[in-house]
Amino acid sequence: MGFQHLDQKGKNNRAYKHGMSCTPTWNSWNGMLRRVNGKDRCSYLYVGIKVCKRWCVFSKFLADMGERPKGKTLDRYPNGRGDYKPSNCRWATPK
């Protein structure tokens, strides 16, 4: 995958950025984490909603969801309940 970067010695460089910070996709991912971790005014911290372990890494979220289409938002589907995970999320038109 294109997110891995090797330094001059061929070792993984953990400081390498994916180049997608502040894009619509990254903003949706970051907003999801902020809500779940209680760092947002619309926090889910006390209602037990979680993010799957895989999606704690942006590149894995991106691999599962793809880039956010223009005019779409991250939606927990089909009923707006449950955790954030690949089987429960989609890009949807805001209500």
Tab-separated table of C-alpha atoms in Angstrom:
chain	number	residue	atom	x	y	z
A	1	MET	CA	0.000	0.000	0.000
A	2	GLY	CA	1.193	3.510	-0.704
A	3	PHE	CA	1.173	4.667	2.919
A	4	GLN	CA	4.263	2.787	4.026
A	5	HIS	CA	7.454	4.779	3.717
A	6	LEU	CA	10.968	3.468	4.130
A	7	ASP	CA	13.732	5.719	5.332
A	8	GLN	CA	17.193	5.761	3.768
A	9	LYS	CA	18.185	2.659	5.714
A	10	GLY	CA	15.091	0.747	4.552
A	11	LYS	CA	13.309	0.901	7.905
A	12	ASN	CA	9.736	2.017	8.435
A	13	ASN	CA	9.495	5.717	9.195
A	14	ARG	CA	6.668	6.168	11.724
A	15	ALA	CA	6.759	9.929	11.270
A	16	TYR	CA	5.826	9.651	7.580
A	17	LYS	CA	2.439	11.228	6.892
A	18	HIS	CA	-0.115	9.811	4.504
A	19	GLY	CA	-0.529	13.178	2.803
A	20	MET	CA	-4.265	13.301	3.510
A	21	SER	CA	-4.421	15.389	6.694
A	22	CYS	CA	-7.263	17.914	6.599
A	23	THR	CA	-8.917	16.290	3.557
A	24	PRO	CA	-12.654	15.542	3.774
A	25	THR	CA	-11.887	11.841	4.384
A	26	TRP	CA	-9.382	12.571	7.152
A	27	ASN	CA	-11.769	15.109	8.712
A	28	SER	CA	-14.530	12.461	8.865
A	29	TRP	CA	-12.139	9.919	10.397
A	30	ASN	CA	-10.820	12.449	12.918
A	31	GLY	CA	-14.343	13.594	13.825
A	32	MET	CA	-15.374	9.979	14.410
A	33	LEU	CA	-12.448	9.441	16.797
A	34	ARG	CA	-13.098	12.729	18.618
A	35	ARG	CA	-16.773	11.878	19.177
A	36	VAL	CA	-15.991	8.405	20.480
A	37	ASN	CA	-13.109	9.548	22.690
A	38	GLY	CA	-15.053	12.402	24.304
A	39	LYS	CA	-13.101	15.224	22.656
A	40	ASP	CA	-16.080	16.700	20.824
A	41	ARG	CA	-19.214	18.507	22.011
A	42	CYS	CA	-21.258	15.706	20.393
A	43	SER	CA	-19.407	13.024	22.351
A	44	TYR	CA	-20.468	9.360	22.425
A	45	LEU	CA	-18.081	8.605	25.298
A	46	TYR	CA	-20.808	7.775	27.774
A	47	VAL	CA	-23.106	5.790	25.494
A	48	GLY	CA	-20.676	2.963	24.714
A	49	ILE	CA	-20.114	3.551	20.982
A	50	LYS	CA	-16.657	2.416	19.899
A	51	VAL	CA	-14.393	2.447	16.866
A	52	CYS	CA	-13.098	-0.942	15.730
A	53	LYS	CA	-9.396	-1.408	16.463
A	54	ARG	CA	-8.538	-1.488	12.743
A	55	TRP	CA	-9.976	1.998	12.201
A	56	CYS	CA	-7.756	3.588	14.822
A	57	VAL	CA	-5.245	3.770	11.943
A	58	PHE	CA	-6.234	6.227	9.210
A	59	SER	CA	-4.777	4.211	6.329
A	60	LYS	CA	-6.912	1.199	7.298
A	61	PHE	CA	-10.056	3.339	7.553
A	62	LEU	CA	-9.256	4.714	4.089
A	63	ALA	CA	-8.658	1.222	2.680
A	64	ASP	CA	-12.065	0.069	3.944
A	65	MET	CA	-14.151	3.167	3.180
A	66	GLY	CA	-12.345	4.812	0.271
A	67	GLU	CA	-12.203	8.566	-0.083
A	68	ARG	CA	-15.255	10.476	1.064
A	69	PRO	CA	-17.387	11.477	-1.928
A	70	LYS	CA	-18.271	15.157	-2.237
A	71	GLY	CA	-21.432	15.992	-0.325
A	72	LYS	CA	-21.388	12.788	1.753
A	73	THR	CA	-20.850	12.112	5.445
A	74	LEU	CA	-19.896	9.067	7.512
A	75	ASP	CA	-23.063	7.208	8.465
A	76	ARG	CA	-23.610	4.261	10.790
A	77	TYR	CA	-25.960	2.109	8.732
A	78	PRO	CA	-28.670	0.805	8.652
A	79	ASN	CA	-30.101	2.375	11.803
A	80	GLY	CA	-27.537	4.926	13.044
A	81	ARG	CA	-26.625	2.674	15.958
A	82	GLY	CA	-23.723	0.439	16.809
A	83	ASP	CA	-19.997	0.823	16.619
A	84	TYR	CA	-17.927	2.362	13.866
A	85	LYS	CA	-16.702	-0.620	11.811
A	86	PRO	CA	-16.679	-1.608	8.131
A	87	SER	CA	-19.884	-3.661	8.311
A	88	ASN	CA	-21.818	-0.822	9.978
A	89	CYS	CA	-20.709	2.303	8.070
A	90	ARG	CA	-21.152	3.956	4.683
A	91	TRP	CA	-20.823	7.333	3.000
A	92	ALA	CA	-24.307	8.885	2.872
A	93	THR	CA	-26.039	12.166	2.115
A	94	PRO	CA	-26.460	14.231	5.320
A	95	LYS	CA	-29.997	14.392	6.665
